[in-house]
mmCIF file of C-alpha atoms in Angstrom:
data_model
loop_
_atom_site.group_PDB
_atom_site.id
_atom_site.type_symbol
_atom_site.label_atom_id
_atom_site.label_comp_id
_atom_site.label_asym_id
_atom_site.label_seq_id
_atom_site.Cartn_x
_atom_site.Cartn_y
_atom_site.Cartn_z
ATOM 1 C CA UNK A 1 117.083 98.375 71.408
ATOM 2 C CA UNK A 2 116.376 96.643 74.557
ATOM 3 C CA UNK A 3 115.254 93.145 75.126
ATOM 4 C CA UNK A 4 112.040 93.442 76.813
ATOM 5 C CA UNK A 5 111.013 96.690 74.785
ATOM 6 C CA UNK A 6 111.740 94.591 71.495
ATOM 7 C CA UNK A 7 109.638 92.097 72.791
ATOM 8 C CA UNK A 8 106.737 94.211 73.701
ATOM 9 C CA UNK A 9 106.036 95.439 70.891
ATOM 10 C CA UNK A 10 106.957 92.455 68.529
ATOM 11 C CA UNK A 11 104.351 89.871 71.030
ATOM 12 C CA UNK A 12 101.921 91.420 73.427
ATOM 13 C CA UNK A 13 100.926 88.903 75.816
ATOM 14 C CA UNK A 14 97.506 89.257 77.212
ATOM 15 C CA UNK A 15 95.528 86.701 79.886
ATOM 16 C CA UNK A 16 91.478 86.145 79.854
ATOM 17 C CA UNK A 17 91.396 82.381 80.668
ATOM 18 C CA UNK A 18 94.735 81.349 78.819
ATOM 19 C CA UNK A 19 97.559 83.064 77.452
ATOM 20 C CA UNK A 20 96.902 84.711 74.336
ATOM 21 C CA UNK A 21 99.418 86.654 72.071
ATOM 22 C CA UNK A 22 99.531 87.755 68.790
ATOM 23 C CA UNK A 23 101.432 90.852 66.776
ATOM 24 C CA UNK A 24 101.532 94.192 67.885
ATOM 25 C CA UNK A 25 100.719 95.651 65.183
ATOM 26 C CA UNK A 26 96.723 96.147 65.956
ATOM 27 C CA UNK A 27 97.667 97.530 68.757
ATOM 28 C CA UNK A 28 99.130 100.316 67.588
ATOM 29 C CA UNK A 29 95.766 100.818 64.773
ATOM 30 C CA UNK A 30 93.540 101.074 67.766
ATOM 31 C CA UNK A 31 96.288 103.449 69.605
ATOM 32 C CA UNK A 32 95.136 105.263 66.609
ATOM 33 C CA UNK A 33 92.040 106.037 67.329
ATOM 34 C CA UNK A 34 92.717 107.002 71.474
ATOM 35 C CA UNK A 35 92.510 110.751 71.613
ATOM 36 C CA UNK A 36 93.718 111.376 75.164
ATOM 37 C CA UNK A 37 92.655 115.169 76.438
ATOM 38 C CA UNK A 38 94.267 117.712 78.228
ATOM 39 C CA UNK A 39 94.866 117.258 81.662
ATOM 40 C CA UNK A 40 94.445 121.140 82.794
ATOM 41 C CA UNK A 41 91.337 121.245 85.165
ATOM 42 C CA UNK A 42 90.915 118.587 88.113
ATOM 43 C CA UNK A 43 89.986 115.414 87.209
ATOM 44 C CA UNK A 44 86.881 114.093 88.874
ATOM 45 C CA UNK A 45 86.923 109.957 90.403
ATOM 46 C CA UNK A 46 84.186 108.186 92.159
ATOM 47 C CA UNK A 47 85.110 109.311 95.396
ATOM 48 C CA UNK A 48 87.668 111.958 94.995
ATOM 49 C CA UNK A 49 89.661 113.962 92.128
ATOM 50 C CA UNK A 50 93.609 114.493 90.914
ATOM 51 C CA UNK A 51 95.153 117.903 90.398
ATOM 52 C CA UNK A 52 97.048 118.223 87.465
ATOM 53 C CA UNK A 53 100.971 119.123 87.401
ATOM 54 C CA UNK A 54 101.983 119.007 84.264
ATOM 55 C CA UNK A 55 100.991 121.343 80.805
ATOM 56 C CA UNK A 56 101.948 117.952 78.751
ATOM 57 C CA UNK A 57 99.648 115.622 80.738
ATOM 58 C CA UNK A 58 96.571 113.889 79.550
ATOM 59 C CA UNK A 59 94.033 111.322 80.466
ATOM 60 C CA UNK A 60 91.504 109.277 78.684
ATOM 61 C CA UNK A 61 87.501 109.498 78.375
ATOM 62 C CA UNK A 62 85.848 106.359 80.157
ATOM 63 C CA UNK A 63 85.232 105.225 75.983
ATOM 64 C CA UNK A 64 88.887 105.218 75.408
ATOM 65 C CA UNK A 65 89.417 103.793 78.667
ATOM 66 C CA UNK A 66 87.181 100.609 77.296
ATOM 67 C CA UNK A 67 88.839 100.376 74.042
ATOM 68 C CA UNK A 68 92.822 100.670 75.617
ATOM 69 C CA UNK A 69 91.612 97.948 78.121
ATOM 70 C CA UNK A 70 89.760 95.508 75.964
ATOM 71 C CA UNK A 71 91.198 96.066 72.658
ATOM 72 C CA UNK A 72 94.512 96.903 73.240
ATOM 73 C CA UNK A 73 95.792 95.007 76.290
ATOM 74 C CA UNK A 74 92.682 92.010 76.460
ATOM 75 C CA UNK A 75 90.684 92.278 79.435
ATOM 76 C CA UNK A 76 87.351 91.216 79.411
ATOM 77 C CA UNK A 77 85.900 94.161 81.254
ATOM 78 C CA UNK A 78 87.080 97.771 82.011
ATOM 79 C CA UNK A 79 84.789 98.316 84.658
ATOM 80 C CA UNK A 80 87.628 98.446 87.111
ATOM 81 C CA UNK A 81 89.653 101.435 85.831
ATOM 82 C CA UNK A 82 87.719 104.728 87.417
ATOM 83 C CA UNK A 83 90.352 107.349 85.597
ATOM 84 C CA UNK A 84 93.175 106.412 83.546
ATOM 85 C CA UNK A 85 96.093 109.616 83.165
ATOM 86 C CA UNK A 86 99.702 109.773 81.302
ATOM 87 C CA UNK A 87 102.744 111.363 82.084
ATOM 88 C CA UNK A 88 101.288 112.828 85.337
ATOM 89 C CA UNK A 89 104.879 113.457 86.290
ATOM 90 C CA UNK A 90 108.052 113.192 84.247
ATOM 91 C CA UNK A 91 108.963 109.492 84.644
ATOM 92 C CA UNK A 92 105.473 108.540 85.166
ATOM 93 C CA UNK A 93 103.959 107.267 81.978
ATOM 94 C CA UNK A 94 100.613 105.374 83.129
ATOM 95 C CA UNK A 95 98.817 106.229 86.470
ATOM 96 C CA UNK A 96 95.789 103.927 86.572
ATOM 97 C CA UNK A 97 93.223 104.739 89.553
ATOM 98 C CA UNK A 98 90.606 101.727 89.907
ATOM 99 C CA UNK A 99 87.169 102.023 91.417
ATOM 100 C CA UNK A 100 86.784 102.304 95.271
ATOM 101 C CA UNK A 101 86.634 99.532 97.742
ATOM 102 C CA UNK A 102 83.827 100.335 99.743
ATOM 103 C CA UNK A 103 84.347 97.389 102.574
ATOM 104 C CA UNK A 104 84.224 100.100 105.391
ATOM 105 C CA UNK A 105 86.962 102.159 107.343
ATOM 106 C CA UNK A 106 90.364 100.256 107.883
ATOM 107 C CA UNK A 107 91.540 100.764 111.004
ATOM 108 C CA UNK A 108 95.923 100.385 111.318
ATOM 109 C CA UNK A 109 96.095 98.656 114.595
ATOM 110 C CA UNK A 110 97.124 95.506 112.934
ATOM 111 C CA UNK A 111 100.409 96.825 110.707
ATOM 112 C CA UNK A 112 102.660 96.486 113.782
ATOM 113 C CA UNK A 113 101.468 93.007 114.759
ATOM 114 C CA UNK A 114 103.455 89.500 113.723
ATOM 115 C CA UNK A 115 100.897 88.760 110.929
ATOM 116 C CA UNK A 116 101.960 91.080 108.191
ATOM 117 C CA UNK A 117 105.762 89.447 107.995
ATOM 118 C CA UNK A 118 103.790 86.429 107.472
ATOM 119 C CA UNK A 119 101.358 88.067 104.781
ATOM 120 C CA UNK A 120 104.413 89.532 103.536
ATOM 121 C CA UNK A 121 106.022 86.034 102.775
ATOM 122 C CA UNK A 122 102.964 84.455 101.457
ATOM 123 C CA UNK A 123 102.702 87.497 98.400
ATOM 124 C CA UNK A 124 106.478 86.879 98.204
ATOM 125 C CA UNK A 125 105.835 83.528 97.605
ATOM 126 C CA UNK A 126 102.759 83.797 95.286
ATOM 127 C CA UNK A 127 105.034 86.714 93.191
ATOM 128 C CA UNK A 128 107.699 83.517 92.644
ATOM 129 C CA UNK A 129 104.927 80.997 91.586
ATOM 130 C CA UNK A 130 103.474 83.041 89.708
ATOM 131 C CA UNK A 131 105.657 84.768 87.753
ATOM 132 C CA UNK A 132 107.665 81.575 87.277
ATOM 133 C CA UNK A 133 104.161 79.827 85.293
ATOM 134 C CA UNK A 134 104.035 82.875 83.540
ATOM 135 C CA UNK A 135 107.689 82.542 82.281
ATOM 136 C CA UNK A 136 106.969 78.728 81.549
ATOM 137 C CA UNK A 137 103.525 79.844 79.665
ATOM 138 C CA UNK A 138 105.351 82.377 77.605
ATOM 139 C CA UNK A 139 108.637 80.245 77.042
ATOM 140 C CA UNK A 140 111.135 83.157 78.792
ATOM 141 C CA UNK A 141 112.810 83.473 82.004
ATOM 142 C CA UNK A 142 110.299 85.597 84.360
ATOM 143 C CA UNK A 143 111.973 85.811 88.070
ATOM 144 C CA UNK A 144 110.202 87.670 91.309
ATOM 145 C CA UNK A 145 113.645 89.893 91.868
ATOM 146 C CA UNK A 146 112.733 91.287 95.150
ATOM 147 C CA UNK A 147 110.822 94.472 96.483
ATOM 148 C CA UNK A 148 111.923 98.003 94.869
ATOM 149 C CA UNK A 149 109.921 99.366 97.505
ATOM 150 C CA UNK A 150 108.987 97.498 100.982
ATOM 151 C CA UNK A 151 105.348 97.242 101.993
ATOM 152 C CA UNK A 152 105.096 100.589 103.602
ATOM 153 C CA UNK A 153 101.879 102.296 105.702
ATOM 154 C CA UNK A 154 102.195 106.033 106.154
ATOM 155 C CA UNK A 155 99.614 106.748 109.050
ATOM 156 C CA UNK A 156 99.854 110.581 108.956
ATOM 157 C CA UNK A 157 99.108 110.312 105.105
ATOM 158 C CA UNK A 158 96.425 107.592 104.897
ATOM 159 C CA UNK A 159 98.376 105.901 102.426
ATOM 160 C CA UNK A 160 99.921 101.957 101.765
ATOM 161 C CA UNK A 161 102.116 100.795 99.021
ATOM 162 C CA UNK A 162 104.950 98.888 97.349
ATOM 163 C CA UNK A 163 107.127 97.881 94.430
ATOM 164 C CA UNK A 164 108.055 94.368 93.298
ATOM 165 C CA UNK A 165 111.096 93.751 91.055
ATOM 166 C CA UNK A 166 110.866 91.142 88.136
ATOM 167 C CA UNK A 167 113.300 89.846 85.727
ATOM 168 C CA UNK A 168 111.740 89.423 82.403
ATOM 169 C CA UNK A 169 113.966 87.818 79.820
ATOM 170 C CA UNK A 170 116.995 89.299 81.242
ATOM 171 C CA UNK A 171 115.167 93.275 81.768
ATOM 172 C CA UNK A 172 113.862 94.072 84.946
ATOM 173 C CA UNK A 173 110.537 95.602 85.176
ATOM 174 C CA UNK A 174 108.664 97.110 88.509
ATOM 175 C CA UNK A 175 105.223 97.114 89.453
ATOM 176 C CA UNK A 176 103.714 99.646 91.389
ATOM 177 C CA UNK A 177 100.787 99.564 93.962
ATOM 178 C CA UNK A 178 99.881 102.007 96.259
ATOM 179 C CA UNK A 179 96.401 102.694 97.865
ATOM 180 C CA UNK A 180 94.696 105.643 99.807
ATOM 181 C CA UNK A 181 92.794 104.581 102.783
ATOM 182 C CA UNK A 182 89.176 107.050 103.066
ATOM 183 C CA UNK A 183 85.887 106.924 104.967
ATOM 184 C CA UNK A 184 84.158 103.970 102.951
ATOM 185 C CA UNK A 185 87.124 102.189 102.273
ATOM 186 C CA UNK A 186 90.125 102.564 99.926
ATOM 187 C CA UNK A 187 91.209 103.391 96.906
ATOM 188 C CA UNK A 188 93.868 101.551 94.078
ATOM 189 C CA UNK A 189 96.418 102.923 92.171
ATOM 190 C CA UNK A 190 98.318 101.124 89.601
ATOM 191 C CA UNK A 191 101.670 103.169 88.661
ATOM 192 C CA UNK A 192 103.609 102.722 85.453
ATOM 193 C CA UNK A 193 107.266 104.053 85.245
ATOM 194 C CA UNK A 194 108.362 105.247 82.115
ATOM 195 C CA UNK A 195 111.821 103.305 83.035
ATOM 196 C CA UNK A 196 113.024 100.547 84.548
ATOM 197 C CA UNK A 197 116.346 101.721 85.846
ATOM 198 C CA UNK A 198 114.919 103.650 88.793
ATOM 199 C CA UNK A 199 115.993 103.107 92.487
ATOM 200 C CA UNK A 200 113.820 102.156 95.196
ATOM 201 C CA UNK A 201 114.529 105.935 96.749
ATOM 202 C CA UNK A 202 112.785 107.150 92.954
ATOM 203 C CA UNK A 203 110.321 104.890 93.125
ATOM 204 C CA UNK A 204 108.967 105.668 96.830
ATOM 205 C CA UNK A 205 109.066 109.465 95.359
ATOM 206 C CA UNK A 206 107.380 108.855 92.042
ATOM 207 C CA UNK A 207 104.395 106.771 94.494
ATOM 208 C CA UNK A 208 104.330 109.616 97.138
ATOM 209 C CA UNK A 209 104.047 112.358 94.180
ATOM 210 C CA UNK A 210 101.096 110.693 92.692
ATOM 211 C CA UNK A 211 98.933 109.970 95.620
ATOM 212 C CA UNK A 212 99.855 113.476 96.891
ATOM 213 C CA UNK A 213 97.880 114.773 93.618
ATOM 214 C CA UNK A 214 94.252 113.013 94.601
ATOM 215 C CA UNK A 215 92.278 113.963 97.340
ATOM 216 C CA UNK A 216 89.295 112.137 98.640
ATOM 217 C CA UNK A 217 85.524 113.816 97.959
ATOM 218 C CA UNK A 218 84.921 116.335 100.949
ATOM 219 C CA UNK A 219 83.226 113.937 104.163
ATOM 220 C CA UNK A 220 85.211 111.229 102.307
ATOM 221 C CA UNK A 221 88.547 111.400 104.121
ATOM 222 C CA UNK A 222 89.496 108.688 106.123
ATOM 223 C CA UNK A 223 89.655 111.415 109.371
ATOM 224 C CA UNK A 224 86.083 111.881 108.549
ATOM 225 C CA UNK A 225 85.006 108.200 110.215
ATOM 226 C CA UNK A 226 81.786 108.987 112.308
ATOM 227 C CA UNK A 227 80.325 106.570 114.959
ATOM 228 C CA UNK A 228 77.906 104.629 113.001
ATOM 229 C CA UNK A 229 79.910 104.119 109.888
ATOM 230 C CA UNK A 230 80.709 100.710 108.285
ATOM 231 C CA UNK A 231 83.597 99.359 109.636
ATOM 232 C CA UNK A 232 85.964 96.768 107.297
ATOM 233 C CA UNK A 233 86.634 93.455 108.662
ATOM 234 C CA UNK A 234 89.841 93.466 108.008
ATOM 235 C CA UNK A 235 92.575 95.878 108.844
ATOM 236 C CA UNK A 236 95.371 97.234 106.973
ATOM 237 C CA UNK A 237 97.147 93.605 106.960
ATOM 238 C CA UNK A 238 93.889 92.387 105.326
ATOM 239 C CA UNK A 239 93.656 95.057 102.858
ATOM 240 C CA UNK A 240 97.447 94.474 101.581
ATOM 241 C CA UNK A 241 96.874 90.320 101.355
ATOM 242 C CA UNK A 242 93.712 91.392 99.196
ATOM 243 C CA UNK A 243 95.969 93.834 97.053
ATOM 244 C CA UNK A 244 98.051 90.520 96.586
ATOM 245 C CA UNK A 245 95.986 87.850 96.284
ATOM 246 C CA UNK A 246 97.029 85.718 99.179
ATOM 247 C CA UNK A 247 95.398 84.161 102.068
ATOM 248 C CA UNK A 248 94.198 86.194 105.089
ATOM 249 C CA UNK A 249 92.497 84.610 107.686
ATOM 250 C CA UNK A 250 91.758 81.092 108.470
ATOM 251 C CA UNK A 251 88.936 79.049 107.714
ATOM 252 C CA UNK A 252 87.205 77.873 104.549
ATOM 253 C CA UNK A 253 85.430 81.052 103.301
ATOM 254 C CA UNK A 254 89.054 82.901 103.678
ATOM 255 C CA UNK A 255 90.459 80.223 101.773
ATOM 256 C CA UNK A 256 87.752 80.220 98.444
ATOM 257 C CA UNK A 257 88.146 84.111 98.439
ATOM 258 C CA UNK A 258 92.011 83.782 99.018
ATOM 259 C CA UNK A 259 91.972 81.818 95.849
ATOM 260 C CA UNK A 260 89.591 84.074 93.801
ATOM 261 C CA UNK A 261 91.843 87.216 94.581
ATOM 262 C CA UNK A 262 94.877 84.919 93.588
ATOM 263 C CA UNK A 263 93.660 83.906 90.903
ATOM 264 C CA UNK A 264 92.757 88.145 90.097
ATOM 265 C CA UNK A 265 95.722 89.562 91.594
ATOM 266 C CA UNK A 266 97.874 86.546 88.807
ATOM 267 C CA UNK A 267 95.742 88.218 85.903
ATOM 268 C CA UNK A 268 96.525 92.031 86.927
ATOM 269 C CA UNK A 269 100.254 91.151 86.923
ATOM 270 C CA UNK A 270 100.186 88.958 83.188
ATOM 271 C CA UNK A 271 98.201 92.976 82.038
ATOM 272 C CA UNK A 272 100.841 94.700 84.179
ATOM 273 C CA UNK A 273 103.752 93.974 81.862
ATOM 274 C CA UNK A 274 102.629 94.497 78.378
ATOM 275 C CA UNK A 275 101.219 98.374 78.784
ATOM 276 C CA UNK A 276 104.120 99.986 80.186
ATOM 277 C CA UNK A 277 105.541 102.758 77.522
ATOM 278 C CA UNK A 278 101.518 103.189 76.785
ATOM 279 C CA UNK A 279 102.195 107.581 76.733
ATOM 280 C CA UNK A 280 105.099 106.873 74.003
ATOM 281 C CA UNK A 281 102.858 104.675 71.737
ATOM 282 C CA UNK A 282 100.288 107.263 71.502
ATOM 283 C CA UNK A 283 103.157 109.933 70.884
ATOM 284 C CA UNK A 284 104.664 108.154 68.368
ATOM 285 C CA UNK A 285 101.568 107.531 66.549
ATOM 286 C CA UNK A 286 100.084 110.943 66.726
ATOM 287 C CA UNK A 287 102.909 112.247 65.214
ATOM 288 C CA UNK A 288 102.908 109.422 62.342
#
């Protein structure tokens, strides 16, 4: 068994105020109480819907989402998760759609400016520092290994995404973050592959497939922006910084907000690694 999978099954790591580790056996007991439902009809989210693709795809009810996030993953709240889908596409283990951001319509005109490169460099520094600290806390080697998919903004489809590689105790891990922009702000996706040995081209194709199944509600599309709608204080580069938890802009307030975001996004990263192969865990327990 690969070292990463063995480690994840033997010792699940969660973050609340500090790092807490415990045996994977309680997680399996909780998993037996989860009842994934067939994903055969469009699934409503807060500001859109997701169209099913595979007959064997499933989704979790709000109650089961809370059981997974709080009882299995150790989160303090389940309020940020809007929808959770298992096995949405071949190669996609889990798709999380988070509650939408409503800070306002996001313009894309800052994407070609010089500030984007500075933000991306800050993201890389943050990833290196965060992973090194996580590895030191766990007593294993965790390192940032670069971009699997470089931050990309698709103007035509109004979506932005990126994927980072990490080395976890000698094994590769991929974390994928993507957004769909709409009239009110944006919707964030966390995508968990079933495997770690996938190429950047395969990763990008996976992201595009997942995002293509999401449709903003009628009247909430990015192109439905009308005069008088709220406009976000930052553009696409600012959204990228917020998603990654790095400082954007100048001044004390910007620094304060960046610090809070950095803490939260490091927590998200720590939580992402233990719950890969979630669909497989439920399938194994259902058949046992």
